[in-house]
mmCIF file of C-alpha atoms in Angstrom:
data_model
loop_
_atom_site.group_PDB
_atom_site.id
_atom_site.type_symbol
_atom_site.label_atom_id
_atom_site.label_comp_id
_atom_site.label_asym_id
_atom_site.label_seq_id
_atom_site.Cartn_x
_atom_site.Cartn_y
_atom_site.Cartn_z
ATOM 1 C CA UNK A 225 -9.698 -12.529 -6.062
ATOM 2 C CA UNK A 226 -8.438 -11.677 -2.648
ATOM 3 C CA UNK A 227 -10.285 -9.359 -0.302
ATOM 4 C CA UNK A 228 -9.087 -7.704 2.872
ATOM 5 C CA UNK A 229 -11.515 -6.356 5.461
ATOM 6 C CA UNK A 230 -10.825 -4.009 8.328
ATOM 7 C CA UNK A 231 -14.045 -3.734 10.265
ATOM 8 C CA UNK A 232 -12.969 -0.936 12.615
ATOM 9 C CA UNK A 233 -13.049 2.440 10.832
ATOM 10 C CA UNK A 234 -11.750 4.235 13.917
ATOM 11 C CA UNK A 235 -10.101 3.284 17.203
ATOM 12 C CA UNK A 236 -8.744 5.285 20.090
ATOM 13 C CA UNK A 237 -6.430 4.440 22.966
ATOM 14 C CA UNK A 238 -4.799 6.199 25.870
ATOM 15 C CA UNK A 239 -1.076 6.725 25.811
ATOM 16 C CA UNK A 240 0.870 3.762 27.263
ATOM 17 C CA UNK A 241 -2.069 1.382 26.835
ATOM 18 C CA UNK A 242 -2.435 -1.516 24.413
ATOM 19 C CA UNK A 243 -4.697 -1.586 21.381
ATOM 20 C CA UNK A 244 -5.516 -4.282 18.836
ATOM 21 C CA UNK A 245 -6.539 -3.587 15.245
ATOM 22 C CA UNK A 246 -8.456 -6.277 13.402
ATOM 23 C CA UNK A 247 -8.022 -7.576 9.869
ATOM 24 C CA UNK A 248 -9.578 -10.506 8.063
ATOM 25 C CA UNK A 249 -8.916 -11.666 4.534
ATOM 26 C CA UNK A 250 -10.244 -14.096 2.026
ATOM 27 C CA UNK A 251 -8.059 -16.166 -0.267
ATOM 28 C CA UNK A 252 -7.787 -19.634 -1.734
ATOM 29 C CA UNK A 253 -3.987 -19.471 -1.695
ATOM 30 C CA UNK A 254 -2.020 -21.520 0.796
ATOM 31 C CA UNK A 255 1.105 -19.391 0.706
ATOM 32 C CA UNK A 256 0.965 -15.622 0.849
ATOM 33 C CA UNK A 257 2.227 -12.572 2.684
ATOM 34 C CA UNK A 258 0.465 -10.173 5.020
ATOM 35 C CA UNK A 259 1.493 -6.663 5.964
ATOM 36 C CA UNK A 260 0.502 -3.820 8.223
ATOM 37 C CA UNK A 261 1.274 -0.339 6.922
ATOM 38 C CA UNK A 262 1.053 2.888 8.877
ATOM 39 C CA UNK A 263 0.044 6.164 7.233
ATOM 40 C CA UNK A 264 0.585 9.193 9.490
ATOM 41 C CA UNK A 265 -0.807 12.637 8.605
ATOM 42 C CA UNK A 266 2.248 13.160 6.407
ATOM 43 C CA UNK A 267 0.645 10.582 4.055
ATOM 44 C CA UNK A 268 3.819 8.510 3.790
ATOM 45 C CA UNK A 269 3.120 4.767 3.800
ATOM 46 C CA UNK A 270 5.403 3.051 6.302
ATOM 47 C CA UNK A 271 5.746 -0.694 6.708
ATOM 48 C CA UNK A 272 5.069 -1.714 10.308
ATOM 49 C CA UNK A 273 5.293 -5.497 10.156
ATOM 50 C CA UNK A 274 5.012 -8.420 7.741
ATOM 51 C CA UNK A 275 4.101 -12.073 8.119
ATOM 52 C CA UNK A 276 4.716 -15.017 5.816
ATOM 53 C CA UNK A 277 1.776 -17.422 5.861
ATOM 54 C CA UNK A 278 4.021 -20.482 5.955
ATOM 55 C CA UNK A 279 5.550 -19.312 9.242
ATOM 56 C CA UNK A 280 3.491 -20.285 12.247
ATOM 57 C CA UNK A 281 5.345 -17.946 14.576
ATOM 58 C CA UNK A 282 3.748 -14.537 14.907
ATOM 59 C CA UNK A 283 5.905 -11.644 13.740
ATOM 60 C CA UNK A 284 7.000 -8.979 16.204
ATOM 61 C CA UNK A 285 8.745 -5.627 15.777
ATOM 62 C CA UNK A 286 9.439 -3.873 19.048
ATOM 63 C CA UNK A 287 6.039 -2.677 20.353
ATOM 64 C CA UNK A 288 4.173 -4.118 17.394
ATOM 65 C CA UNK A 289 3.097 -7.730 17.152
ATOM 66 C CA UNK A 290 0.567 -9.697 15.166
ATOM 67 C CA UNK A 291 -1.842 -12.496 15.954
ATOM 68 C CA UNK A 292 -1.927 -14.557 12.766
ATOM 69 C CA UNK A 293 -4.683 -17.150 12.664
ATOM 70 C CA UNK A 294 -4.347 -18.855 9.289
ATOM 71 C CA UNK A 295 -7.375 -21.123 9.584
ATOM 72 C CA UNK A 296 -9.568 -18.211 10.577
ATOM 73 C CA UNK A 297 -7.900 -15.935 7.980
ATOM 74 C CA UNK A 298 -7.320 -13.327 10.631
ATOM 75 C CA UNK A 299 -4.333 -11.029 11.015
ATOM 76 C CA UNK A 300 -4.639 -8.556 13.899
ATOM 77 C CA UNK A 301 -2.067 -5.968 14.954
ATOM 78 C CA UNK A 302 -1.322 -5.331 18.605
ATOM 79 C CA UNK A 303 0.364 -2.103 19.617
ATOM 80 C CA UNK A 304 1.768 -2.135 23.141
ATOM 81 C CA UNK A 305 2.708 0.926 25.183
ATOM 82 C CA UNK A 306 0.960 3.203 22.680
ATOM 83 C CA UNK A 307 2.695 6.470 21.912
ATOM 84 C CA UNK A 308 1.360 9.734 20.519
ATOM 85 C CA UNK A 309 3.418 9.130 17.389
ATOM 86 C CA UNK A 310 1.387 5.978 16.710
ATOM 87 C CA UNK A 311 -1.568 8.171 15.723
ATOM 88 C CA UNK A 312 -2.144 7.292 12.080
ATOM 89 C CA UNK A 313 -4.262 5.314 9.675
ATOM 90 C CA UNK A 314 -3.297 1.647 9.618
ATOM 91 C CA UNK A 315 -3.770 -0.552 6.587
ATOM 92 C CA UNK A 316 -3.729 -4.312 6.446
ATOM 93 C CA UNK A 317 -2.511 -5.685 3.108
ATOM 94 C CA UNK A 318 -2.252 -9.050 1.378
ATOM 95 C CA UNK A 319 0.195 -10.211 -1.278
ATOM 96 C CA UNK A 320 0.105 -13.421 -3.263
ATOM 97 C CA UNK A 321 3.472 -14.983 -3.967
ATOM 98 C CA UNK A 322 4.761 -14.216 -7.446
ATOM 99 C CA UNK A 323 4.243 -17.016 -9.905
ATOM 100 C CA UNK A 324 5.905 -17.472 -13.249
ATOM 101 C CA UNK A 325 3.572 -16.621 -16.091
ATOM 102 C CA UNK A 326 0.930 -15.215 -13.766
ATOM 103 C CA UNK A 327 -0.194 -11.688 -13.132
ATOM 104 C CA UNK A 328 0.242 -11.452 -9.423
ATOM 105 C CA UNK A 329 3.585 -9.720 -9.421
ATOM 106 C CA UNK A 330 3.979 -7.669 -6.321
ATOM 107 C CA UNK A 331 0.316 -6.733 -6.101
ATOM 108 C CA UNK A 332 -0.819 -5.572 -2.700
ATOM 109 C CA UNK A 333 -4.501 -5.788 -1.855
ATOM 110 C CA UNK A 334 -5.359 -3.335 0.907
ATOM 111 C CA UNK A 335 -8.104 -3.148 3.489
ATOM 112 C CA UNK A 336 -10.116 0.007 4.007
ATOM 113 C CA UNK A 337 -7.929 1.261 6.843
ATOM 114 C CA UNK A 338 -8.404 1.977 10.543
ATOM 115 C CA UNK A 339 -7.792 5.443 11.946
ATOM 116 C CA UNK A 340 -6.019 5.108 15.282
ATOM 117 C CA UNK A 341 -5.873 8.056 17.654
ATOM 118 C CA UNK A 342 -3.626 7.924 20.715
ATOM 119 C CA UNK A 343 -4.762 10.309 23.446
ATOM 120 C CA UNK A 344 -2.393 11.803 26.039
ATOM 121 C CA UNK B 5 19.623 8.020 -1.593
ATOM 122 C CA UNK B 6 16.241 9.731 -2.030
ATOM 123 C CA UNK B 7 14.137 6.539 -2.220
ATOM 124 C CA UNK B 8 10.875 7.030 -4.113
ATOM 125 C CA UNK B 9 10.048 10.591 -5.095
ATOM 126 C CA UNK B 10 6.797 11.928 -6.533
ATOM 127 C CA UNK B 11 5.958 15.256 -8.081
ATOM 128 C CA UNK B 12 3.904 17.327 -7.711
ATOM 129 C CA UNK B 13 2.665 17.011 -4.122
ATOM 130 C CA UNK B 14 -0.610 18.738 -4.929
ATOM 131 C CA UNK B 15 -2.417 19.443 -8.198
ATOM 132 C CA UNK B 16 -5.758 20.903 -9.197
ATOM 133 C CA UNK B 17 -7.072 20.205 -12.692
ATOM 134 C CA UNK B 18 -10.178 21.086 -14.614
ATOM 135 C CA UNK B 19 -12.245 18.346 -16.226
ATOM 136 C CA UNK B 20 -10.733 17.367 -19.552
ATOM 137 C CA UNK B 21 -7.223 18.584 -18.825
ATOM 138 C CA UNK B 22 -4.286 16.233 -19.089
ATOM 139 C CA UNK B 23 -1.297 15.863 -16.843
ATOM 140 C CA UNK B 24 1.486 13.515 -15.844
ATOM 141 C CA UNK B 25 2.286 12.470 -12.317
ATOM 142 C CA UNK B 26 5.981 11.810 -11.971
ATOM 143 C CA UNK B 27 7.552 8.977 -10.009
ATOM 144 C CA UNK B 28 11.247 8.177 -9.717
ATOM 145 C CA UNK B 29 13.323 5.822 -7.599
ATOM 146 C CA UNK B 30 17.082 5.663 -7.171
ATOM 147 C CA UNK B 31 17.316 2.162 -5.705
ATOM 148 C CA UNK B 32 17.579 0.292 -9.035
ATOM 149 C CA UNK B 33 14.295 -1.442 -8.304
ATOM 150 C CA UNK B 34 12.768 -3.567 -11.046
ATOM 151 C CA UNK B 35 9.176 -3.374 -9.860
ATOM 152 C CA UNK B 36 7.195 -0.146 -9.760
ATOM 153 C CA UNK B 37 3.503 0.471 -9.323
ATOM 154 C CA UNK B 38 0.840 3.135 -8.982
ATOM 155 C CA UNK B 39 -1.991 3.077 -6.438
ATOM 156 C CA UNK B 40 -4.841 5.442 -5.767
ATOM 157 C CA UNK B 41 -6.241 6.012 -2.305
ATOM 158 C CA UNK B 42 -9.883 6.931 -1.836
ATOM 159 C CA UNK B 43 -11.753 7.346 1.454
ATOM 160 C CA UNK B 44 -13.153 4.087 2.776
ATOM 161 C CA UNK B 45 -11.533 2.016 0.037
ATOM 162 C CA UNK B 46 -7.882 1.665 0.962
ATOM 163 C CA UNK B 47 -5.336 1.714 -1.847
ATOM 164 C CA UNK B 48 -6.110 0.185 -5.224
ATOM 165 C CA UNK B 49 -3.581 -0.789 -7.869
ATOM 166 C CA UNK B 50 -3.774 1.186 -11.129
ATOM 167 C CA UNK B 51 -0.805 -0.035 -13.198
ATOM 168 C CA UNK B 52 2.451 -1.755 -12.530
ATOM 169 C CA UNK B 53 5.749 -2.496 -14.234
ATOM 170 C CA UNK B 54 8.085 -5.448 -13.758
ATOM 171 C CA UNK B 55 10.955 -3.770 -15.576
ATOM 172 C CA UNK B 56 11.891 -1.210 -18.188
ATOM 173 C CA UNK B 57 9.647 -1.547 -21.222
ATOM 174 C CA UNK B 58 7.104 -3.796 -19.470
ATOM 175 C CA UNK B 59 3.847 -2.554 -17.982
ATOM 176 C CA UNK B 60 0.517 -4.115 -17.126
ATOM 177 C CA UNK B 61 -2.864 -3.134 -15.776
ATOM 178 C CA UNK B 62 -3.916 -3.370 -12.190
ATOM 179 C CA UNK B 63 -7.343 -3.274 -10.633
ATOM 180 C CA UNK B 64 -8.480 0.208 -11.762
ATOM 181 C CA UNK B 65 -6.582 1.126 -14.975
ATOM 182 C CA UNK B 66 -9.267 3.019 -16.901
ATOM 183 C CA UNK B 67 -8.385 6.638 -17.624
ATOM 184 C CA UNK B 68 -4.681 6.172 -16.931
ATOM 185 C CA UNK B 69 -1.663 5.410 -19.090
ATOM 186 C CA UNK B 70 1.843 4.453 -18.045
ATOM 187 C CA UNK B 71 5.184 3.798 -19.663
ATOM 188 C CA UNK B 72 8.536 2.610 -18.350
ATOM 189 C CA UNK B 73 11.354 3.756 -20.602
ATOM 190 C CA UNK B 74 13.963 3.623 -17.823
ATOM 191 C CA UNK B 75 14.391 1.631 -14.635
ATOM 192 C CA UNK B 76 14.216 4.814 -12.571
ATOM 193 C CA UNK B 77 11.055 6.498 -13.863
ATOM 194 C CA UNK B 78 7.422 5.417 -14.008
ATOM 195 C CA UNK B 79 5.130 8.315 -14.939
ATOM 196 C CA UNK B 80 1.350 8.102 -14.732
ATOM 197 C CA UNK B 81 -0.628 10.009 -17.352
ATOM 198 C CA UNK B 82 -4.174 11.250 -17.155
ATOM 199 C CA UNK B 83 -5.212 12.006 -20.731
ATOM 200 C CA UNK B 84 -8.561 13.657 -19.951
ATOM 201 C CA UNK B 85 -9.094 14.207 -16.248
ATOM 202 C CA UNK B 86 -12.479 13.467 -14.705
ATOM 203 C CA UNK B 87 -13.831 14.335 -11.227
ATOM 204 C CA UNK B 88 -13.822 10.587 -10.432
ATOM 205 C CA UNK B 89 -10.023 10.731 -10.601
ATOM 206 C CA UNK B 90 -9.857 13.031 -7.604
ATOM 207 C CA UNK B 91 -7.732 10.999 -5.247
ATOM 208 C CA UNK B 92 -4.354 10.629 -3.602
ATOM 209 C CA UNK B 93 -1.893 8.784 -5.794
ATOM 210 C CA UNK B 94 1.004 6.726 -4.516
ATOM 211 C CA UNK B 95 3.921 5.285 -6.407
ATOM 212 C CA UNK B 96 5.738 2.276 -4.952
ATOM 213 C CA UNK B 97 8.778 0.194 -5.851
ATOM 214 C CA UNK B 98 10.421 -3.030 -4.766
ATOM 215 C CA UNK B 99 13.669 -4.729 -5.751
ATOM 216 C CA UNK B 100 12.273 -7.371 -8.062
ATOM 217 C CA UNK B 101 8.993 -8.457 -9.574
ATOM 218 C CA UNK B 102 9.564 -11.813 -7.895
ATOM 219 C CA UNK B 103 10.238 -10.134 -4.587
ATOM 220 C CA UNK B 104 7.962 -10.293 -1.623
ATOM 221 C CA UNK B 105 10.116 -7.750 0.115
ATOM 222 C CA UNK B 106 8.922 -4.478 1.468
ATOM 223 C CA UNK B 107 7.516 -2.089 -1.065
ATOM 224 C CA UNK B 108 8.781 1.459 -0.737
ATOM 225 C CA UNK B 109 6.136 4.122 -1.152
ATOM 226 C CA UNK B 110 6.531 7.686 -2.300
ATOM 227 C CA UNK B 111 4.988 10.601 -0.371
ATOM 228 C CA UNK B 112 1.895 10.764 -2.587
ATOM 229 C CA UNK B 113 0.258 13.316 -4.877
ATOM 230 C CA UNK B 114 -3.101 14.795 -3.939
ATOM 231 C CA UNK B 115 -5.050 15.436 -7.137
ATOM 232 C CA UNK B 116 -8.305 17.369 -7.334
ATOM 233 C CA UNK B 117 -10.307 17.457 -10.555
ATOM 234 C CA UNK B 118 -12.948 20.159 -10.718
#
């Protein structure tokens, strides 16, 4: 079974600064997918960024980028130029690729979450 | 296009009561799933469905039933609520059970069982 660990329960950063959230995972799969989701106080789960394990290039989405270290099974999220609206809980998640006849369809395994607070 | 909708947003039950959490999506997605979110534990998969008429258990299925009579709807039933089921429940959908695309989450239902 896969496990996802976020070792930072809470983080804080000043507006306009950069912050990095950590995530490690454990799997025996060679191909898989990793995600960062944002959950603001509204509770809505919002996809921030995704990474396919077979792609060596780190994914980026505007101010959000990841540092994917496959050998180390590490998947950290870097938020540049932090904004007040980035205040939220952030979840790292893992998905195995679907396989015919298996039971892994679309299952996301989540980490415990990191509460990020951006201070003005 | 409303995406994934969930009702109710909040619910308080007494131990032993039953209720159904509703989930609907208007994107013609094949795959739908239910997660519960508890403090310090992230989200955990309860049940999922790869299409109408097909459901299967996730990581924490005990105490919950599901059915999928239509593509659009995927209700979650609590037959006899227990305090351990106090949680926030999220429904999610994605285009296909073979898809690794983004999963779309509903706004959640906060359930308290007294």
